[in-house]
Coordinates of C-alpha atoms in Angstrom, one line a residue:
Chain A
M1 CA 112.3 94.6 93.5
A2 CA 115.0 97.0 92.3
F3 CA 118.1 97.6 94.2
R4 CA 118.8 101.3 94.8
S5 CA 122.5 102.1 95.3
V6 CA 123.7 104.9 97.9
A7 CA 124.6 106.9 94.8
T8 CA 121.1 106.8 93.4
Q9 CA 119.7 107.7 96.9
A10 CA 122.1 110.6 96.8
V11 CA 120.4 111.9 93.6
T12 CA 117.1 111.7 95.3
L13 CA 118.3 113.5 98.3
L14 CA 119.6 116.3 96.2
R15 CA 116.3 116.7 94.4
L16 CA 114.4 116.7 97.8
R17 CA 116.7 119.3 99.0
G18 CA 115.7 121.6 96.0
I19 CA 118.9 121.2 94.2
P20 CA 118.2 120.8 90.5
T21 CA 119.4 117.6 89.0
V22 CA 118.4 118.6 85.5
S23 CA 121.1 120.3 83.3
N24 CA 119.8 123.1 81.2
N25 CA 122.3 125.1 79.2
S26 CA 119.8 127.7 78.2
S27 CA 119.3 128.7 81.9
S28 CA 120.8 132.0 83.0
I29 CA 121.2 130.5 86.6
T30 CA 124.7 131.7 87.7
N31 CA 127.2 128.9 87.9
T32 CA 128.6 129.5 91.4
T33 CA 131.3 127.5 93.0
T34 CA 128.5 125.8 95.0
N35 CA 126.7 124.8 91.8
S36 CA 130.0 123.6 90.3
L37 CA 130.3 121.2 93.2
R38 CA 126.7 120.1 92.9
S39 CA 127.1 119.6 89.1
L40 CA 130.0 117.3 89.9
W41 CA 128.2 115.4 92.4
V42 CA 125.1 114.3 90.3
P43 CA 127.0 113.0 87.5
L44 CA 129.4 111.0 89.8
A45 CA 126.2 109.7 91.6
R46 CA 124.6 108.7 88.3
R47 CA 127.8 107.1 87.0
F48 CA 128.1 104.8 90.1
A49 CA 124.5 104.0 90.4
T50 CA 124.0 100.3 90.3
E51 CA 120.2 100.4 90.3
V52 CA 118.9 97.4 88.6
E53 CA 115.7 97.6 86.6
D54 CA 113.5 94.7 85.5
A55 CA 114.0 94.2 81.8
E56 CA 110.8 94.8 79.8
V57 CA 109.0 91.7 78.8
V58 CA 107.6 90.9 75.3
L59 CA 105.7 87.6 75.2
D60 CA 105.6 85.4 72.2
G61 CA 102.3 84.3 70.9
L62 CA 100.7 87.7 71.1
H63 CA 100.1 90.4 68.4
Y64 CA 101.1 94.0 69.3
A65 CA 99.9 97.4 68.2
A66 CA 102.3 100.3 67.7
S67 CA 100.5 102.0 70.5
H68 CA 101.6 99.2 72.8
E69 CA 98.3 97.2 73.4
W70 CA 98.5 93.4 72.9
V71 CA 95.9 91.0 71.8
K72 CA 95.6 87.3 72.0
V73 CA 93.2 85.5 69.7
E74 CA 91.7 82.2 70.7
G75 CA 89.1 81.1 68.2
S76 CA 86.7 83.9 67.8
T77 CA 87.5 85.4 71.1
A78 CA 90.4 87.8 71.9
I79 CA 91.9 89.0 75.1
V80 CA 93.3 92.6 75.0
G81 CA 95.7 94.3 77.5
I82 CA 98.8 96.7 77.5
S83 CA 102.3 95.7 77.2
D84 CA 104.9 95.6 79.8
H85 CA 106.6 98.6 78.2
A86 CA 103.5 100.6 78.4
Q87 CA 102.8 99.8 82.1
K88 CA 106.3 100.8 83.0
E89 CA 106.2 104.1 81.0
L90 CA 102.8 105.0 82.5
G91 CA 103.8 104.4 86.0
D92 CA 101.7 103.3 88.9
L93 CA 98.1 103.0 87.6
V94 CA 95.4 104.2 90.1
F95 CA 92.3 104.0 88.1
V96 CA 91.0 102.3 84.8
E97 CA 87.8 103.1 82.9
L98 CA 86.6 100.3 80.7
P99 CA 83.8 99.9 78.3
E100 CA 80.5 98.0 79.1
A101 CA 79.8 94.5 77.8
G102 CA 78.2 94.7 74.4
A103 CA 80.0 97.9 73.4
P104 CA 81.5 97.7 70.0
C105 CA 85.2 98.2 69.4
K106 CA 86.9 99.4 66.3
Q107 CA 90.6 98.8 65.6
G108 CA 92.8 101.9 66.5
E109 CA 90.0 103.6 68.2
K110 CA 89.8 104.3 72.1
F111 CA 88.2 101.8 74.2
A112 CA 89.5 102.5 77.7
S113 CA 91.4 105.1 79.7
V114 CA 94.0 104.6 82.4
E115 CA 95.1 106.9 85.1
S116 CA 98.6 107.2 86.5
V117 CA 99.7 109.9 88.8
K118 CA 98.6 113.2 87.2
A119 CA 97.8 111.6 83.7
V120 CA 94.9 110.1 81.9
S121 CA 95.9 108.0 78.8
D122 CA 93.6 106.6 76.2
V123 CA 93.9 102.9 75.4
Y124 CA 93.3 101.8 71.8
S125 CA 91.7 98.7 70.7
P126 CA 94.2 96.5 68.6
I127 CA 91.3 94.7 66.9
S128 CA 87.6 95.3 66.2
G129 CA 84.8 93.4 67.7
T130 CA 82.3 93.4 70.5
V131 CA 83.2 93.5 74.3
V132 CA 82.0 90.3 75.9
E133 CA 83.7 90.9 79.3
V134 CA 85.9 93.4 81.2
N135 CA 88.3 92.8 83.9
T136 CA 86.2 93.9 86.9
S137 CA 89.1 93.3 89.3
L138 CA 90.8 96.5 88.0
S139 CA 88.2 98.6 89.7
E140 CA 89.6 97.8 93.0
S141 CA 93.1 96.9 92.0
P142 CA 94.2 98.9 88.9
D143 CA 97.8 97.9 89.8
L144 CA 97.3 94.4 88.6
I145 CA 98.0 95.9 85.1
N146 CA 101.6 96.9 86.6
K147 CA 102.1 93.7 88.3
S148 CA 100.8 91.3 85.6
P149 CA 100.2 93.2 82.3
Y150 CA 100.0 89.9 80.2
G151 CA 98.2 87.9 83.1
N152 CA 95.8 89.1 85.7
G153 CA 96.1 92.6 84.3
W154 CA 94.2 92.0 81.1
L155 CA 91.5 94.7 80.2
M156 CA 88.9 93.1 78.0
K157 CA 87.7 90.2 76.0
L158 CA 85.9 90.6 72.8
T159 CA 84.4 88.6 70.1
V160 CA 86.5 89.3 67.0
S161 CA 84.8 90.7 63.9
N162 CA 87.7 90.5 61.4
K163 CA 90.7 88.3 62.1
G164 CA 92.4 89.8 59.1
E165 CA 93.1 92.8 61.1
L166 CA 95.9 90.7 62.9
D167 CA 97.9 91.0 59.8
G168 CA 98.5 94.7 60.5
L169 CA 99.8 94.1 64.0
M170 CA 103.3 93.1 65.0
G171 CA 104.6 89.8 66.4
A172 CA 106.9 89.8 69.3
D173 CA 110.1 90.1 67.5
A174 CA 108.8 93.0 65.3
Y175 CA 107.4 94.7 68.5
K176 CA 110.9 94.5 70.1
Q177 CA 112.4 96.1 67.1
H178 CA 109.6 98.8 67.2
Q179 CA 110.4 99.5 70.8
A180 CA 114.1 99.7 70.0
A181 CA 113.7 102.0 67.3
N182 CA 111.4 104.3 69.3
A183 CA 113.8 104.5 72.2
H184 CA 116.3 106.5 70.1
Chain B
M1 CA 101.1 127.3 68.3
K2 CA 97.9 129.3 68.8
L3 CA 97.8 131.5 71.8
L4 CA 94.5 132.2 73.6
R5 CA 94.6 134.7 76.4
L6 CA 91.5 134.9 78.7
Q7 CA 90.6 136.9 81.6
G8 CA 88.4 135.5 84.4
F9 CA 87.0 132.8 82.1
P10 CA 84.8 130.3 84.1
I11 CA 86.8 127.2 84.6
L12 CA 84.1 124.8 83.6
Q13 CA 83.9 126.5 80.2
Q14 CA 87.7 126.4 80.1
L15 CA 87.8 122.7 80.6
Y16 CA 85.1 122.2 78.0
L17 CA 87.0 124.3 75.6
E18 CA 90.3 122.4 76.4
E19 CA 88.9 119.1 75.9
R20 CA 87.4 120.1 72.5
L21 CA 90.8 121.6 71.4
L22 CA 92.6 118.5 72.4
R23 CA 90.2 115.9 70.8
A24 CA 88.7 117.8 67.9
T25 CA 91.4 120.0 66.5
T26 CA 94.9 119.3 65.1
H27 CA 96.6 122.5 66.1
N28 CA 99.0 123.3 69.0
W29 CA 97.5 125.5 71.5
C30 CA 98.4 127.5 74.6
L31 CA 95.8 128.9 76.7
I32 CA 96.4 131.5 79.6
N33 CA 93.4 132.4 81.8
Q34 CA 93.9 135.0 84.4
G35 CA 91.6 133.9 87.2
T36 CA 88.1 132.2 87.3
N37 CA 85.0 133.4 88.9
P38 CA 83.2 132.0 90.9
P39 CA 85.6 129.9 93.0
A40 CA 85.5 126.2 92.2
I41 CA 86.9 122.9 93.2
V42 CA 88.2 120.8 90.5
V43 CA 89.0 117.1 90.9
G44 CA 90.8 114.6 88.6
I45 CA 89.0 112.0 86.5
S46 CA 88.8 109.5 89.2
G47 CA 88.3 111.9 92.0
K48 CA 85.7 111.0 94.6
P49 CA 84.3 114.1 96.5
E50 CA 83.8 112.1 99.8
K51 CA 87.4 111.2 99.9
L52 CA 88.8 114.5 98.8
L53 CA 86.6 117.3 100.2
D54 CA 84.9 118.4 103.2
V55 CA 81.6 117.9 101.3
K56 CA 79.3 119.2 104.0
A57 CA 81.3 122.6 104.0
V58 CA 81.3 122.7 100.2
L59 CA 77.6 122.2 100.1
Q60 CA 77.0 124.7 102.8
D61 CA 79.0 127.4 101.0
N62 CA 77.7 126.4 97.6
I63 CA 81.1 125.8 96.0
P64 CA 80.8 124.3 92.5
V65 CA 82.7 121.0 92.2
I66 CA 83.8 119.9 88.8
R67 CA 85.4 116.6 87.5
R68 CA 88.0 117.3 84.9
F69 CA 89.0 115.0 82.0
S70 CA 92.6 114.9 83.0
G71 CA 94.3 112.9 85.8
G72 CA 95.8 114.2 88.9
G73 CA 94.6 115.6 92.2
T74 CA 92.2 118.3 93.6
V75 CA 92.6 122.0 93.3
I76 CA 90.5 124.9 94.5
V77 CA 90.6 127.8 92.0
D78 CA 89.5 131.5 92.1
T79 CA 90.4 134.8 90.8
D80 CA 93.9 134.3 92.3
T81 CA 94.6 131.4 90.1
V82 CA 96.6 131.6 86.8
F83 CA 95.9 128.9 84.4
V84 CA 98.3 127.8 81.6
T85 CA 97.5 124.9 79.3
L86 CA 99.6 123.4 76.6
I87 CA 97.9 121.3 73.8
C88 CA 100.5 119.8 71.5
R89 CA 100.7 117.4 68.7
R90 CA 103.3 114.6 68.8
D91 CA 105.4 116.2 66.2
A92 CA 105.8 119.3 68.3
V93 CA 108.0 117.7 70.9
T94 CA 111.1 115.7 70.6
L95 CA 109.7 112.6 72.6
P96 CA 109.8 109.1 71.2
D97 CA 106.4 108.4 72.8
L98 CA 103.8 110.3 74.7
Y99 CA 104.0 109.2 78.3
P100 CA 103.5 111.2 81.5
R101 CA 107.0 111.4 82.9
P102 CA 108.7 112.5 79.7
I103 CA 106.1 115.0 79.1
M104 CA 106.5 116.3 82.5
E105 CA 110.2 116.7 82.2
W106 CA 109.8 118.4 78.8
T107 CA 107.5 121.0 80.4
E108 CA 110.0 121.6 83.1
H109 CA 112.6 122.6 80.4
L110 CA 110.0 124.7 78.7
Y111 CA 108.9 126.6 81.8
L112 CA 112.5 126.9 83.1
P113 CA 113.3 130.4 81.5
A114 CA 110.0 131.9 82.8
F115 CA 111.3 131.2 86.3
Q116 CA 114.9 132.3 85.9
T117 CA 114.4 135.2 88.5
V118 CA 112.9 132.8 91.0
P119 CA 115.2 130.7 93.1
R120 CA 115.0 126.9 93.1
F121 CA 112.3 126.3 90.6
H122 CA 112.2 122.7 89.5
L123 CA 110.3 119.6 89.1
L124 CA 110.0 117.6 92.2
E125 CA 108.3 114.2 91.8
H126 CA 105.3 115.2 89.8
D127 CA 105.1 119.0 90.8
Y128 CA 106.6 122.3 90.0
V129 CA 108.1 123.5 93.3
L130 CA 110.2 126.4 94.6
G131 CA 112.6 124.5 96.9
D132 CA 110.1 122.0 98.4
K133 CA 107.0 124.1 98.2
K134 CA 104.4 123.5 95.5
F135 CA 103.0 126.5 93.8
G136 CA 100.6 125.0 91.3
G137 CA 98.7 121.8 90.4
N138 CA 99.2 120.1 87.0
A139 CA 97.8 117.3 85.2
Q140 CA 97.7 115.7 81.8
S141 CA 95.5 114.0 79.3
I142 CA 97.2 111.9 76.6
I143 CA 95.5 110.7 73.4
K144 CA 96.7 109.4 70.1
D145 CA 99.5 111.7 68.9
R146 CA 98.4 114.5 71.1
F147 CA 98.6 115.6 74.6
L148 CA 97.4 118.1 77.0
H149 CA 99.2 119.6 79.9
H150 CA 97.5 122.1 82.2
T151 CA 98.7 123.9 85.2
S152 CA 96.8 126.0 87.8
F153 CA 99.4 128.4 89.3
L154 CA 98.8 129.8 92.8
W155 CA 99.3 133.5 92.3
D156 CA 97.6 133.9 95.7
Y157 CA 95.3 131.8 97.7
Q158 CA 92.9 132.1 100.7
D159 CA 93.7 129.8 103.5
F160 CA 89.9 129.4 104.4
R161 CA 89.4 127.9 100.8
M162 CA 92.2 125.5 101.4
A163 CA 90.1 124.1 104.3
Y164 CA 87.7 122.6 101.8
L165 CA 90.4 120.1 100.8
K166 CA 91.3 117.0 102.8
L167 CA 94.7 115.7 103.1
P168 CA 94.8 113.4 100.2
Q169 CA 95.3 109.6 100.5
R170 CA 97.9 109.7 97.8
A171 CA 100.4 112.4 98.5
P172 CA 103.8 113.0 97.1
T173 CA 106.7 111.7 99.4
Y174 CA 108.1 115.2 99.7
R175 CA 105.1 116.5 101.3
L176 CA 105.9 114.7 104.4
A177 CA 102.4 115.0 105.9
R178 CA 102.7 118.9 105.9
P179 CA 99.4 120.7 106.0
H180 CA 98.6 122.8 103.0
S181 CA 99.8 126.1 104.5
D182 CA 103.4 124.5 104.9
F183 CA 103.3 122.7 101.7
I184 CA 102.4 125.4 99.2
C185 CA 103.5 129.0 98.5
R186 CA 102.3 132.1 96.7
L187 CA 103.8 133.0 93.3
K188 CA 103.0 136.8 94.1
D189 CA 105.9 136.6 96.7
Y190 CA 108.3 135.8 93.8
M191 CA 107.0 137.7 90.8
P192 CA 106.4 141.5 90.2
S193 CA 103.0 141.1 88.9
R194 CA 100.7 138.5 87.3
E195 CA 100.8 140.2 84.0
A196 CA 104.6 139.9 84.1
F197 CA 104.3 136.3 85.0
A198 CA 102.2 135.7 81.9
D199 CA 104.7 137.5 79.8
Y200 CA 107.6 135.5 81.1
I201 CA 105.6 132.4 80.3
V202 CA 105.0 133.6 76.7
K203 CA 108.6 134.5 76.2
A204 CA 109.7 131.2 77.5
F205 CA 107.3 129.3 75.2
E206 CA 108.5 131.5 72.3
R207 CA 111.9 129.9 72.6
Q208 CA 110.4 126.6 71.2
F209 CA 107.1 127.8 69.5
C210 CA 106.0 130.5 67.2
L211 CA 103.1 131.8 69.0
Q212 CA 100.1 133.2 67.1
E213 CA 97.7 135.2 69.1
I214 CA 93.9 134.3 68.6
S215 CA 90.7 135.4 70.1
L216 CA 87.9 133.4 71.7
D217 CA 85.7 134.7 68.8
E218 CA 87.9 133.3 66.3
V219 CA 88.3 130.0 68.0
E220 CA 84.6 129.5 68.0
K221 CA 84.4 130.4 64.2
T222 CA 87.2 128.1 63.2
Q223 CA 86.8 125.2 65.7
P224 CA 83.1 125.2 66.5
S225 CA 81.8 123.4 69.5
S226 CA 79.4 121.3 67.2
V227 CA 82.2 119.0 66.2
P228 CA 81.4 115.8 68.0
H229 CA 84.1 114.6 70.4
I230 CA 84.5 112.6 73.7
T231 CA 83.5 114.8 76.7
S232 CA 84.5 113.7 80.2
T233 CA 84.4 117.0 81.9
Q234 CA 81.2 117.2 84.3
I235 CA 80.0 119.3 87.2
F236 CA 78.7 117.6 90.1
T237 CA 75.1 118.4 91.1
T238 CA 74.0 119.1 94.6
A239 CA 72.4 115.7 94.5
D240 CA 75.5 113.9 93.4
L241 CA 77.5 115.6 96.3
Q242 CA 74.8 114.9 98.8
Q243 CA 74.8 111.2 97.7
S244 CA 78.4 110.9 97.9
I245 CA 78.4 111.4 101.6
M246 CA 75.2 109.4 102.3
P247 CA 77.0 106.1 103.2
L248 CA 79.2 108.2 105.7
I249 CA 76.1 109.7 107.2
V250 CA 74.3 106.3 107.6
K251 CA 77.4 104.8 109.3
G252 CA 77.3 107.7 111.6

C-alpha cells in the first residue's frame, strides 16, 4: 500500500477546495496575491511529498507487445494478459468484456475491452489463434487484473496458430526499454 | 480537425455517428450538438439499468435508455444539454501513450481558455467542476492510436428528470453523498448564452487545432455508414428494461 505524506494530502485538499493545482501559462486568470501564495504551496507540497509507489513489474519469460499485452506460450497454448504498466495506467478496472471460447484472434487486433473509471480501452491480441478459455473470474472481480496482472488477472488462453509471430514481440528487457523510451 | 455543428440531433444517432468516426475514419473530429430531443438516459458500456435507474419510473414515462460505447456513468440528456466530442489521432496530442488520466488532463488544458470567465473551473478527480460542483459528464473510448472524449454539458436541467437516476454505487470522493441538486450546477448561470459557450469552445480548440467546418451531408458522403466497424451502442427495448427489474420484483 502506498504511503501518502502530509504534503501529498495537502495537494489533495487544495484540489478538493477547488483550488487548481494545474499550472497553465496560457490562462488569463489574474495572478492575485492569494494565487501567488497558493502557487507557492503546491510546488512545496509536491517537493516534500514522500509518496512511495510500487515499481512497475516486467516479468521475464513472457513476450510483450508494444500495446502492453503479454503472452506466455506453453506448447501450442498461450496465455494472454496486460502488463503491470498497463493496469497501473488504466486505473481501477470495473468491467471486462472478453471473447467467447472458439472465437478467432488475430495478432494486433482487438479481442477484449476493459473499463476503468470513465474510459473503455481496447485490448489487442499479441498473437493469433483460437480462444479456448477466458478468465470468467473477471466478470465478478475485474480488479484481479490490477492486483495480479501476470497471475490471476490473465485474460484468455488460446491455441496458437503461428508461433513465428513471437519474433515480432519483445522480451522483458526490450519491453523495459520500450517503456522507458515512451515515458519521455 | 473537422468541426461538425449540430442542433437537436438525436443522441442515439449521435452516438452511432461518433463510434463510426472513431473506428472507421482516420481524421480528427470535433462535434458540437446543441441539445437532443426526445430526452434520453445514457448509461456507460457496463451500465445496468436496474442498478442505476428508477426503471419503473423510466418505463412509465417512456424515456429511452441507451447504452453507449464509452465508459463512465449515467446521464440524462435533453434539449438543455450541450454535447462536445473530440475524436483524435494519437499524433494530434503530445502524450506518450493513450491512457485515461493523461487524456483527461490534456482535455482540461484544452478546455481551460473556454472557461476563463468562469471562476474555479478545473478537473476534480474525473469530472469538470466549478469549485466542487459538477456541470457535465464525460467519458472516453480508447482504441489503437485513436481516442474519443465526449462531454455532456449541463446548460440547464430539470430536477424532475434527475429523479430517474439513483445515487450511483461508484461515486467520486468529492461528491460526499450529496444529492444531485447539491452536486451539480447549471452552466447557464455562468455563461451569457449557449451560442457564446459554443463559440468559446471553438476558440479554445483553435489554439491547438486548425478547425475546418463540415456539414452532416458532407460527412455522410465522405465517411459513409456502410464501412463496417465494431458497433457497441445499443438502445434498451421495453422488454430489456422490464427483464432487468424482474429479479427485484420476484424478490419482492
